[in-house]
mmCIF file of C-alpha atoms in Angstrom:
data_model
loop_
_atom_site.group_PDB
_atom_site.id
_atom_site.type_symbol
_atom_site.label_atom_id
_atom_site.label_comp_id
_atom_site.label_asym_id
_atom_site.label_seq_id
_atom_site.Cartn_x
_atom_site.Cartn_y
_atom_site.Cartn_z
ATOM 1 C CA UNK A 7 0.001 0.142 -0.333
ATOM 2 C CA UNK A 8 2.906 2.226 0.934
ATOM 3 C CA UNK A 9 5.072 1.758 -2.352
ATOM 4 C CA UNK A 10 1.214 2.547 -3.915
ATOM 5 C CA UNK A 11 0.659 5.829 -2.419
ATOM 6 C CA UNK A 12 4.698 7.154 -3.096
ATOM 7 C CA UNK A 13 4.038 6.223 -6.946
ATOM 8 C CA UNK A 14 1.029 8.333 -6.853
ATOM 9 C CA UNK A 15 2.666 10.863 -5.605
ATOM 10 C CA UNK A 16 5.188 10.960 -8.320
ATOM 11 C CA UNK A 17 3.129 10.854 -10.988
ATOM 12 C CA UNK A 18 0.974 13.591 -9.807
ATOM 13 C CA UNK A 19 3.401 16.308 -8.853
ATOM 14 C CA UNK A 20 5.634 15.091 -12.504
ATOM 15 C CA UNK A 21 2.252 15.389 -14.338
ATOM 16 C CA UNK A 22 1.833 18.921 -11.928
ATOM 17 C CA UNK A 23 5.798 19.595 -13.061
ATOM 18 C CA UNK A 24 5.360 19.029 -16.513
ATOM 19 C CA UNK A 25 2.169 20.786 -17.238
ATOM 20 C CA UNK A 26 3.515 23.662 -15.525
ATOM 21 C CA UNK A 27 6.480 23.771 -17.707
ATOM 22 C CA UNK A 28 4.272 23.548 -20.865
ATOM 23 C CA UNK A 29 1.933 26.078 -19.685
ATOM 24 C CA UNK A 30 4.785 28.137 -19.455
ATOM 25 C CA UNK A 31 6.325 27.599 -22.880
ATOM 26 C CA UNK A 32 3.354 27.959 -24.548
ATOM 27 C CA UNK A 33 2.447 31.480 -22.998
ATOM 28 C CA UNK A 34 6.161 31.954 -24.066
ATOM 29 C CA UNK A 35 5.307 31.579 -27.317
ATOM 30 C CA UNK A 36 2.417 33.669 -27.015
ATOM 31 C CA UNK A 37 3.412 36.141 -29.571
ATOM 32 C CA UNK A 38 5.926 34.220 -31.773
ATOM 33 C CA UNK A 39 2.754 31.600 -32.893
ATOM 34 C CA UNK A 40 0.060 34.283 -33.581
ATOM 35 C CA UNK A 41 -0.258 32.778 -37.057
ATOM 36 C CA UNK A 42 -0.827 36.529 -38.317
ATOM 37 C CA UNK A 43 -0.961 40.498 -37.136
ATOM 38 C CA UNK A 44 -4.191 41.835 -36.805
ATOM 39 C CA UNK A 45 -3.671 46.209 -37.841
ATOM 40 C CA UNK A 46 -3.708 47.146 -34.311
ATOM 41 C CA UNK A 47 -0.796 44.101 -33.597
ATOM 42 C CA UNK A 48 1.499 45.745 -36.452
ATOM 43 C CA UNK A 49 1.350 48.499 -35.054
ATOM 44 C CA UNK A 50 2.050 48.405 -32.094
ATOM 45 C CA UNK A 51 5.315 45.628 -32.661
ATOM 46 C CA UNK A 52 6.622 48.715 -35.059
ATOM 47 C CA UNK A 53 6.536 45.951 -37.563
ATOM 48 C CA UNK A 54 9.817 46.699 -40.522
ATOM 49 C CA UNK A 55 8.304 47.613 -44.070
ATOM 50 C CA UNK A 56 9.464 44.898 -46.596
ATOM 51 C CA UNK A 57 9.524 41.713 -43.384
ATOM 52 C CA UNK A 58 8.003 39.195 -44.808
ATOM 53 C CA UNK A 59 4.055 38.523 -42.284
ATOM 54 C CA UNK A 60 0.591 37.839 -42.360
ATOM 55 C CA UNK A 61 -1.562 40.356 -41.760
ATOM 56 C CA UNK A 62 -5.248 39.670 -40.715
ATOM 57 C CA UNK A 63 -8.460 41.117 -40.101
ATOM 58 C CA UNK A 64 -11.779 41.739 -41.585
ATOM 59 C CA UNK A 65 -12.209 42.621 -44.643
ATOM 60 C CA UNK A 66 -13.713 46.688 -44.341
ATOM 61 C CA UNK A 67 -17.568 46.522 -45.569
ATOM 62 C CA UNK A 68 -17.183 48.758 -49.250
ATOM 63 C CA UNK A 69 -13.981 48.478 -49.553
ATOM 64 C CA UNK A 70 -12.752 46.203 -52.074
ATOM 65 C CA UNK A 71 -11.849 48.195 -55.268
ATOM 66 C CA UNK A 72 -10.966 45.857 -58.920
ATOM 67 C CA UNK A 73 -8.767 47.617 -60.759
ATOM 68 C CA UNK A 74 -8.335 47.712 -64.492
ATOM 69 C CA UNK A 75 -5.837 45.049 -65.292
ATOM 70 C CA UNK A 76 -9.371 42.823 -63.978
ATOM 71 C CA UNK A 77 -6.483 40.385 -61.439
ATOM 72 C CA UNK A 78 -5.103 43.398 -59.223
ATOM 73 C CA UNK A 79 -7.849 44.279 -56.243
ATOM 74 C CA UNK A 80 -7.481 46.672 -53.561
ATOM 75 C CA UNK A 81 -9.738 46.389 -50.000
ATOM 76 C CA UNK A 82 -8.580 47.618 -46.103
ATOM 77 C CA UNK A 83 -8.204 45.193 -43.742
ATOM 78 C CA UNK A 84 -9.639 46.578 -40.174
ATOM 79 C CA UNK A 85 -9.979 44.826 -36.732
ATOM 80 C CA UNK A 86 -12.426 47.585 -35.714
ATOM 81 C CA UNK A 87 -10.030 49.892 -34.131
ATOM 82 C CA UNK A 88 -7.093 50.738 -36.890
ATOM 83 C CA UNK A 89 -7.424 49.772 -40.508
ATOM 84 C CA UNK A 90 -4.907 49.306 -43.310
ATOM 85 C CA UNK A 91 -5.059 49.270 -47.182
ATOM 86 C CA UNK A 92 -3.873 45.952 -48.777
ATOM 87 C CA UNK A 93 -3.458 45.568 -52.590
ATOM 88 C CA UNK A 94 -3.258 42.276 -54.146
ATOM 89 C CA UNK A 95 -3.113 41.032 -57.966
ATOM 90 C CA UNK A 96 -3.505 37.107 -58.940
ATOM 91 C CA UNK A 97 -7.021 35.329 -58.041
ATOM 92 C CA UNK A 98 -8.429 35.487 -54.113
ATOM 93 C CA UNK A 99 -10.296 32.494 -52.474
ATOM 94 C CA UNK A 100 -14.127 31.919 -53.582
ATOM 95 C CA UNK A 101 -15.154 33.437 -49.513
ATOM 96 C CA UNK A 102 -12.744 36.159 -49.853
ATOM 97 C CA UNK A 103 -15.779 38.780 -49.385
ATOM 98 C CA UNK A 104 -16.167 42.056 -47.704
ATOM 99 C CA UNK A 105 -17.362 42.101 -43.732
ATOM 100 C CA UNK A 106 -15.872 38.484 -43.462
ATOM 101 C CA UNK A 107 -12.451 37.101 -42.002
ATOM 102 C CA UNK A 108 -8.846 37.576 -44.962
ATOM 103 C CA UNK A 109 -5.307 36.915 -43.996
ATOM 104 C CA UNK A 110 -2.969 38.235 -46.572
ATOM 105 C CA UNK A 111 0.289 37.305 -46.938
ATOM 106 C CA UNK A 112 3.073 39.600 -48.012
ATOM 107 C CA UNK A 113 4.698 42.904 -46.251
ATOM 108 C CA UNK A 114 4.176 46.254 -45.807
ATOM 109 C CA UNK A 115 5.812 48.981 -47.608
ATOM 110 C CA UNK A 116 7.351 52.247 -46.618
ATOM 111 C CA UNK A 117 4.314 54.762 -47.232
ATOM 112 C CA UNK A 118 1.838 52.861 -45.078
ATOM 113 C CA UNK A 119 -0.274 50.286 -47.320
ATOM 114 C CA UNK A 120 0.708 46.474 -47.644
ATOM 115 C CA UNK A 121 0.927 44.623 -50.557
ATOM 116 C CA UNK A 122 0.354 41.154 -49.816
ATOM 117 C CA UNK A 123 1.605 37.606 -52.435
ATOM 118 C CA UNK A 124 -0.618 35.469 -51.567
ATOM 119 C CA UNK A 125 -4.773 35.705 -49.822
ATOM 120 C CA UNK A 126 -6.783 33.333 -47.615
ATOM 121 C CA UNK A 127 -9.984 33.464 -46.301
ATOM 122 C CA UNK A 128 -10.591 32.781 -42.687
ATOM 123 C CA UNK A 129 -13.853 31.120 -41.565
ATOM 124 C CA UNK A 130 -15.855 31.827 -38.086
ATOM 125 C CA UNK A 131 -17.346 29.406 -36.467
ATOM 126 C CA UNK A 132 -20.523 30.207 -37.299
ATOM 127 C CA UNK A 133 -22.387 27.564 -40.025
ATOM 128 C CA UNK A 134 -25.607 28.149 -40.990
ATOM 129 C CA UNK A 135 -28.215 26.999 -43.666
ATOM 130 C CA UNK A 136 -28.852 30.641 -46.725
ATOM 131 C CA UNK A 137 -32.651 30.700 -45.061
ATOM 132 C CA UNK A 138 -31.520 31.751 -41.413
ATOM 133 C CA UNK A 139 -28.654 33.856 -42.728
ATOM 134 C CA UNK A 140 -31.776 35.731 -44.305
ATOM 135 C CA UNK A 141 -34.053 35.436 -41.465
ATOM 136 C CA UNK A 142 -31.191 36.823 -39.281
ATOM 137 C CA UNK A 143 -30.203 39.703 -40.754
ATOM 138 C CA UNK A 144 -26.945 39.843 -41.831
ATOM 139 C CA UNK A 145 -25.203 42.392 -39.498
ATOM 140 C CA UNK A 146 -25.530 40.754 -36.563
ATOM 141 C CA UNK A 147 -23.835 37.054 -38.120
ATOM 142 C CA UNK A 148 -21.222 38.998 -39.900
ATOM 143 C CA UNK A 149 -20.545 41.468 -36.641
ATOM 144 C CA UNK A 150 -17.114 42.978 -37.448
ATOM 145 C CA UNK A 151 -14.268 41.486 -35.596
ATOM 146 C CA UNK A 152 -14.473 43.643 -31.468
ATOM 147 C CA UNK A 153 -10.843 45.403 -31.344
ATOM 148 C CA UNK A 154 -8.430 43.046 -29.669
ATOM 149 C CA UNK A 155 -10.724 39.861 -29.448
ATOM 150 C CA UNK A 156 -10.704 37.076 -31.929
ATOM 151 C CA UNK A 157 -10.970 37.649 -36.119
ATOM 152 C CA UNK B 23 -11.730 -0.639 -10.846
ATOM 153 C CA UNK B 24 -9.706 -3.870 -9.616
ATOM 154 C CA UNK B 25 -11.961 -6.100 -10.523
ATOM 155 C CA UNK B 26 -12.006 -4.895 -14.668
ATOM 156 C CA UNK B 27 -7.965 -4.928 -14.158
ATOM 157 C CA UNK B 28 -8.007 -9.159 -13.733
ATOM 158 C CA UNK B 29 -8.152 -10.203 -17.337
ATOM 159 C CA UNK B 30 -10.118 -12.952 -17.036
ATOM 160 C CA UNK B 31 -13.274 -10.899 -15.703
ATOM 161 C CA UNK B 32 -12.266 -8.320 -18.419
ATOM 162 C CA UNK B 33 -12.438 -10.439 -20.695
ATOM 163 C CA UNK B 34 -16.377 -11.458 -19.882
ATOM 164 C CA UNK B 35 -17.386 -7.890 -20.288
ATOM 165 C CA UNK B 36 -15.664 -7.018 -23.062
ATOM 166 C CA UNK B 37 -16.881 -10.202 -25.569
ATOM 167 C CA UNK B 38 -20.354 -9.689 -25.269
ATOM 168 C CA UNK B 39 -19.612 -5.565 -25.657
ATOM 169 C CA UNK B 40 -17.732 -6.235 -29.172
ATOM 170 C CA UNK B 41 -20.365 -7.111 -31.434
ATOM 171 C CA UNK B 42 -22.847 -4.495 -30.266
ATOM 172 C CA UNK B 43 -20.754 -1.720 -30.539
ATOM 173 C CA UNK B 44 -19.152 -3.076 -33.788
ATOM 174 C CA UNK B 45 -22.379 -2.929 -35.233
ATOM 175 C CA UNK B 46 -24.310 -0.350 -33.096
ATOM 176 C CA UNK B 47 -21.665 2.094 -34.627
ATOM 177 C CA UNK B 48 -21.146 0.518 -37.981
ATOM 178 C CA UNK B 49 -25.409 1.504 -38.246
ATOM 179 C CA UNK B 50 -25.074 5.288 -36.490
ATOM 180 C CA UNK B 51 -22.628 6.308 -38.393
ATOM 181 C CA UNK B 52 -24.049 5.223 -41.914
ATOM 182 C CA UNK B 53 -27.270 6.533 -40.450
ATOM 183 C CA UNK B 54 -25.523 9.638 -39.244
ATOM 184 C CA UNK B 55 -23.246 10.140 -42.275
ATOM 185 C CA UNK B 56 -26.301 10.172 -44.651
ATOM 186 C CA UNK B 57 -28.482 12.482 -43.065
ATOM 187 C CA UNK B 58 -25.674 14.649 -43.482
ATOM 188 C CA UNK B 59 -25.136 13.944 -46.486
ATOM 189 C CA UNK B 60 -28.452 14.380 -48.257
ATOM 190 C CA UNK B 61 -31.004 15.747 -45.467
ATOM 191 C CA UNK B 62 -29.181 18.995 -43.477
ATOM 192 C CA UNK B 63 -28.840 22.346 -45.720
ATOM 193 C CA UNK B 64 -25.793 23.481 -47.448
ATOM 194 C CA UNK B 65 -24.391 26.245 -45.335
ATOM 195 C CA UNK B 66 -24.229 30.037 -46.874
ATOM 196 C CA UNK B 67 -20.842 30.431 -47.247
ATOM 197 C CA UNK B 68 -19.265 27.182 -47.868
ATOM 198 C CA UNK B 69 -22.074 25.420 -50.105
ATOM 199 C CA UNK B 70 -21.946 21.578 -49.683
ATOM 200 C CA UNK B 71 -17.706 21.627 -48.654
ATOM 201 C CA UNK B 72 -19.797 22.354 -44.638
ATOM 202 C CA UNK B 73 -20.787 18.491 -45.119
ATOM 203 C CA UNK B 74 -17.130 17.361 -44.447
ATOM 204 C CA UNK B 75 -17.903 18.454 -41.170
ATOM 205 C CA UNK B 76 -19.599 15.049 -40.271
ATOM 206 C CA UNK B 77 -16.248 13.013 -40.380
ATOM 207 C CA UNK B 78 -13.711 16.090 -39.480
ATOM 208 C CA UNK B 79 -15.170 17.008 -36.000
ATOM 209 C CA UNK B 80 -16.045 12.825 -34.818
ATOM 210 C CA UNK B 81 -12.119 12.460 -35.996
ATOM 211 C CA UNK B 82 -10.419 15.158 -34.111
ATOM 212 C CA UNK B 83 -12.382 14.680 -31.261
ATOM 213 C CA UNK B 84 -11.621 10.191 -31.605
ATOM 214 C CA UNK B 85 -7.445 11.226 -32.160
ATOM 215 C CA UNK B 86 -7.915 13.459 -28.698
ATOM 216 C CA UNK B 87 -9.786 10.608 -27.082
ATOM 217 C CA UNK B 88 -7.728 8.464 -27.677
ATOM 218 C CA UNK B 89 -4.703 9.765 -26.625
ATOM 219 C CA UNK B 90 -6.012 11.236 -23.358
ATOM 220 C CA UNK B 91 -7.213 7.491 -22.715
ATOM 221 C CA UNK B 92 -3.740 6.228 -23.489
ATOM 222 C CA UNK B 93 -2.876 8.600 -20.814
ATOM 223 C CA UNK B 94 -5.624 7.444 -18.292
ATOM 224 C CA UNK B 95 -4.152 4.111 -19.091
ATOM 225 C CA UNK B 96 -0.589 4.927 -18.346
ATOM 226 C CA UNK B 97 -1.110 6.248 -14.932
ATOM 227 C CA UNK B 98 -2.916 3.313 -14.120
ATOM 228 C CA UNK B 99 -0.114 1.223 -15.644
ATOM 229 C CA UNK B 100 2.801 3.683 -13.107
ATOM 230 C CA UNK B 101 1.305 3.893 -10.153
ATOM 231 C CA UNK B 102 -1.355 0.627 -9.290
ATOM 232 C CA UNK B 103 0.594 -1.735 -11.837
ATOM 233 C CA UNK B 104 -2.628 -2.739 -13.311
ATOM 234 C CA UNK B 105 -1.816 -5.318 -15.932
ATOM 235 C CA UNK B 106 -4.376 -4.352 -18.573
ATOM 236 C CA UNK B 107 -3.608 -0.585 -18.631
ATOM 237 C CA UNK B 108 -0.240 -1.862 -20.891
ATOM 238 C CA UNK B 109 -2.131 -4.032 -22.815
ATOM 239 C CA UNK B 110 -5.004 -0.744 -23.443
ATOM 240 C CA UNK B 111 -2.697 1.694 -23.936
ATOM 241 C CA UNK B 112 -1.127 -0.220 -26.610
ATOM 242 C CA UNK B 113 -4.716 -1.368 -27.855
ATOM 243 C CA UNK B 114 -5.428 2.562 -28.318
ATOM 244 C CA UNK B 115 -2.623 3.754 -29.896
ATOM 245 C CA UNK B 116 -3.672 3.196 -33.247
ATOM 246 C CA UNK B 117 -6.956 4.027 -33.656
ATOM 247 C CA UNK B 118 -6.056 7.090 -32.212
ATOM 248 C CA UNK B 119 -3.376 7.635 -35.031
ATOM 249 C CA UNK B 120 -6.181 6.418 -37.512
ATOM 250 C CA UNK B 121 -8.044 8.858 -36.884
ATOM 251 C CA UNK B 122 -5.967 12.418 -36.236
ATOM 252 C CA UNK B 123 -4.406 11.637 -39.520
ATOM 253 C CA UNK B 124 -8.433 11.331 -40.645
ATOM 254 C CA UNK B 125 -9.197 14.358 -39.284
ATOM 255 C CA UNK B 126 -5.711 16.683 -40.489
ATOM 256 C CA UNK B 127 -6.950 14.722 -43.938
ATOM 257 C CA UNK B 128 -10.405 15.970 -43.538
ATOM 258 C CA UNK B 129 -9.406 19.467 -42.795
ATOM 259 C CA UNK B 130 -6.900 19.519 -45.416
ATOM 260 C CA UNK B 131 -9.849 18.817 -48.697
ATOM 261 C CA UNK B 132 -12.082 21.261 -46.899
ATOM 262 C CA UNK B 133 -9.467 24.003 -46.205
ATOM 263 C CA UNK B 134 -8.129 24.138 -50.233
ATOM 264 C CA UNK B 135 -11.643 25.147 -51.703
ATOM 265 C CA UNK B 136 -12.897 27.287 -48.126
ATOM 266 C CA UNK B 137 -9.369 28.848 -46.983
ATOM 267 C CA UNK B 138 -7.728 28.898 -50.263
ATOM 268 C CA UNK B 139 -4.775 26.610 -48.811
ATOM 269 C CA UNK B 140 -4.235 22.982 -48.440
ATOM 270 C CA UNK B 141 -1.936 24.008 -45.146
ATOM 271 C CA UNK B 142 -0.980 26.179 -42.848
ATOM 272 C CA UNK B 143 1.520 26.314 -39.889
ATOM 273 C CA UNK B 144 -0.909 27.887 -37.562
ATOM 274 C CA UNK B 145 -1.420 26.896 -34.120
ATOM 275 C CA UNK B 146 -4.491 24.074 -34.280
ATOM 276 C CA UNK B 147 -3.235 22.475 -36.961
ATOM 277 C CA UNK B 148 0.496 22.391 -36.131
ATOM 278 C CA UNK B 149 -0.724 21.198 -33.114
ATOM 279 C CA UNK B 150 -2.984 18.267 -34.424
ATOM 280 C CA UNK B 151 -0.191 16.662 -36.966
ATOM 281 C CA UNK B 152 2.051 16.781 -33.086
ATOM 282 C CA UNK B 153 -0.824 14.502 -31.942
ATOM 283 C CA UNK B 154 -0.284 12.746 -35.588
ATOM 284 C CA UNK B 155 3.179 12.308 -34.616
ATOM 285 C CA UNK B 156 2.988 11.809 -30.973
ATOM 286 C CA UNK B 157 1.061 8.543 -32.211
ATOM 287 C CA UNK B 158 3.180 7.458 -34.217
ATOM 288 C CA UNK B 159 6.403 7.332 -31.987
ATOM 289 C CA UNK B 160 4.086 5.738 -29.164
ATOM 290 C CA UNK B 161 3.413 3.130 -31.118
ATOM 291 C CA UNK B 162 7.102 1.985 -32.514
ATOM 292 C CA UNK B 163 8.335 2.705 -28.863
ATOM 293 C CA UNK B 164 5.516 0.246 -27.493
ATOM 294 C CA UNK B 165 6.406 -1.823 -30.162
ATOM 295 C CA UNK B 166 10.372 -1.383 -29.859
ATOM 296 C CA UNK B 167 10.255 -2.300 -25.947
ATOM 297 C CA UNK B 168 7.007 -5.144 -26.606
ATOM 298 C CA UNK B 169 9.981 -7.642 -25.391
ATOM 299 C CA UNK B 170 11.568 -5.754 -22.725
ATOM 300 C CA UNK B 171 9.379 -6.783 -19.350
ATOM 301 C CA UNK B 172 8.083 -4.097 -17.250
ATOM 302 C CA UNK B 173 10.682 -1.851 -17.205
ATOM 303 C CA UNK B 174 10.728 -1.369 -20.714
ATOM 304 C CA UNK B 175 6.393 -0.933 -20.538
ATOM 305 C CA UNK B 176 7.172 1.396 -17.962
ATOM 306 C CA UNK B 177 9.057 3.654 -20.973
ATOM 307 C CA UNK B 178 5.840 4.144 -22.913
ATOM 308 C CA UNK B 179 3.718 5.008 -20.203
ATOM 309 C CA UNK B 180 5.814 7.603 -19.168
ATOM 310 C CA UNK B 181 5.788 8.680 -22.736
ATOM 311 C CA UNK B 182 1.633 8.388 -23.122
ATOM 312 C CA UNK B 183 1.819 10.742 -20.198
ATOM 313 C CA UNK B 184 4.251 13.661 -21.344
ATOM 314 C CA UNK B 185 2.521 13.262 -24.800
ATOM 315 C CA UNK B 186 -0.907 14.077 -23.266
ATOM 316 C CA UNK B 187 0.275 17.341 -22.748
ATOM 317 C CA UNK B 188 -0.138 18.342 -26.705
ATOM 318 C CA UNK B 189 -4.001 17.904 -25.627
ATOM 319 C CA UNK B 190 -5.135 21.383 -23.947
ATOM 320 C CA UNK B 191 -2.485 22.671 -26.303
ATOM 321 C CA UNK B 192 -4.939 21.587 -29.219
ATOM 322 C CA UNK B 193 -7.955 22.568 -27.244
ATOM 323 C CA UNK B 194 -6.883 25.776 -26.851
ATOM 324 C CA UNK B 195 -5.198 26.720 -29.697
ATOM 325 C CA UNK B 196 -8.010 29.316 -31.179
ATOM 326 C CA UNK B 197 -8.057 30.875 -28.431
ATOM 327 C CA UNK B 198 -4.241 31.043 -27.165
ATOM 328 C CA UNK B 199 -3.259 32.415 -30.482
ATOM 329 C CA UNK B 200 -4.794 33.941 -33.439
ATOM 330 C CA UNK B 201 -5.097 30.766 -36.094
ATOM 331 C CA UNK B 202 -6.162 30.760 -39.289
ATOM 332 C CA UNK B 203 -8.696 27.958 -38.197
ATOM 333 C CA UNK B 204 -11.553 28.991 -36.437
ATOM 334 C CA UNK B 205 -12.284 29.249 -33.594
ATOM 335 C CA UNK B 206 -14.725 26.785 -31.285
ATOM 336 C CA UNK B 207 -17.917 26.103 -32.275
ATOM 337 C CA UNK B 208 -19.300 23.933 -30.487
ATOM 338 C CA UNK B 209 -19.183 24.726 -26.482
ATOM 339 C CA UNK B 210 -21.074 23.432 -23.588
ATOM 340 C CA UNK B 211 -22.957 26.959 -23.443
ATOM 341 C CA UNK B 212 -23.078 27.904 -26.807
ATOM 342 C CA UNK B 213 -23.061 26.493 -30.177
ATOM 343 C CA UNK B 214 -23.218 28.609 -33.557
ATOM 344 C CA UNK B 215 -23.671 25.641 -35.519
ATOM 345 C CA UNK B 216 -27.331 25.970 -36.487
ATOM 346 C CA UNK B 217 -29.652 23.462 -35.317
ATOM 347 C CA UNK B 218 -30.487 22.327 -39.182
ATOM 348 C CA UNK B 219 -26.547 21.921 -39.523
ATOM 349 C CA UNK B 220 -25.836 20.402 -35.986
ATOM 350 C CA UNK B 221 -28.188 17.827 -35.405
ATOM 351 C CA UNK B 222 -26.755 14.463 -37.565
ATOM 352 C CA UNK B 223 -23.715 15.373 -35.681
ATOM 353 C CA UNK B 224 -24.403 13.480 -32.627
ATOM 354 C CA UNK B 225 -25.633 10.414 -34.298
ATOM 355 C CA UNK B 226 -21.841 10.751 -36.307
ATOM 356 C CA UNK B 227 -19.971 11.020 -32.982
ATOM 357 C CA UNK B 228 -21.874 8.775 -31.291
ATOM 358 C CA UNK B 229 -21.460 5.894 -34.219
ATOM 359 C CA UNK B 230 -17.656 6.433 -34.891
ATOM 360 C CA UNK B 231 -16.687 6.290 -30.940
ATOM 361 C CA UNK B 232 -18.739 2.487 -30.646
ATOM 362 C CA UNK B 233 -16.873 1.413 -33.982
ATOM 363 C CA UNK B 234 -13.483 3.132 -31.922
ATOM 364 C CA UNK B 235 -14.398 0.841 -28.840
ATOM 365 C CA UNK B 236 -15.184 -1.904 -30.828
ATOM 366 C CA UNK B 237 -11.646 -1.328 -32.258
ATOM 367 C CA UNK B 238 -9.827 -0.701 -29.181
ATOM 368 C CA UNK B 239 -11.793 -4.292 -27.641
ATOM 369 C CA UNK B 240 -10.611 -6.223 -30.182
ATOM 370 C CA UNK B 241 -7.362 -5.306 -30.570
ATOM 371 C CA UNK B 242 -6.873 -5.750 -26.739
ATOM 372 C CA UNK B 243 -8.706 -9.036 -26.831
ATOM 373 C CA UNK B 244 -6.038 -10.312 -29.440
ATOM 374 C CA UNK B 245 -3.375 -8.733 -27.133
ATOM 375 C CA UNK B 246 -3.873 -11.207 -24.649
ATOM 376 C CA UNK B 247 -4.297 -13.661 -26.302
ATOM 377 C CA UNK B 248 -1.282 -13.268 -27.756
ATOM 378 C CA UNK B 249 0.048 -12.922 -24.277
ATOM 379 C CA UNK B 250 -1.409 -16.188 -23.252
ATOM 380 C CA UNK B 251 -0.015 -18.413 -26.318
ATOM 381 C CA UNK B 252 3.619 -16.735 -25.760
ATOM 382 C CA UNK B 253 2.597 -18.127 -22.223
ATOM 383 C CA UNK B 254 2.533 -21.385 -22.658
ATOM 384 C CA UNK B 255 4.571 -21.749 -25.944
ATOM 385 C CA UNK B 256 6.861 -20.901 -22.194
ATOM 386 C CA UNK B 257 6.027 -23.554 -20.576
ATOM 387 C CA UNK B 258 5.450 -25.985 -23.318
ATOM 388 C CA UNK B 259 9.402 -25.759 -24.338
ATOM 389 C CA UNK B 260 10.426 -25.452 -20.075
ATOM 390 C CA UNK B 261 8.617 -29.303 -20.002
#
């Protein structure tokens, strides 16, 4: 009986230590493991122009402009607090639309905009059939991201 | 709990449960998948590709539940020295790896039309891939230590417990970091999947889980039978 309790104590201590170490490691990773910068993050961290980064947020309402060449789009990424104008030449995914999540890969340019080399659409956690969207009215289903919140 | 640690008592329960779990699981999975493929509406944004959810979510659940089971079995093996716990851990590893791989594959197929990419190194995708690699490592380690007695089994159990650290990382990856993968849709208090799309999901989850249980029980019975054969051969060789 004694040996069993000793083993239990040891195992619990080891588990607590390992989980604690993992949590510390994860919280240290917090910024490095972020998949993208929100516009607010980019301002706060002072991301250098020319550095390859990902910029994520919502495509601002009525901001998508297609250039006359047919393949270049301009739009504005917002997180509710800051906005960044983005230019991209290429094919955008089907889910790329206004008031919906987007991740742009590319770099900031010295003038203050962002030039993307690839565009990914970000899906949110809401799943619903088209009828429900119609009934619920759109602004609620695709509300702009809260500042600092998940996008 | 000690009653189930006795292989004879375990077999007396596992033998009748296996066929029920197997055929019940097959039936529920087929019914649930058919409902998901034909009876539910398509999503307003993702269209029909939303239906991959009915395989992806149960696969993700079992991939993570499998390792949680390995960790629990490893703890029992280390602390209480249950003879059945090491068998249970080894039996869980292969089906767990299969479901983790299924989760990664279906996610990738869904990601291509939805996100515009097959794979991205974001927190959720990477931690799930690590889970799959952990399964492969566990299987290899268990194989290598199969003939090394209790000491070798203990190394495998320690690996099982340490690897469990990854499970909460997967679960909270979408909370701790901003990721390409969307946040959690199904929670205890709030579910953001409309009921008309959600309802077949519990059926498939239950069906897959029963199938998983049946496979694990079959593998455990096979391992116990193997052990018995080896013990008998050793006795015969001595006689």
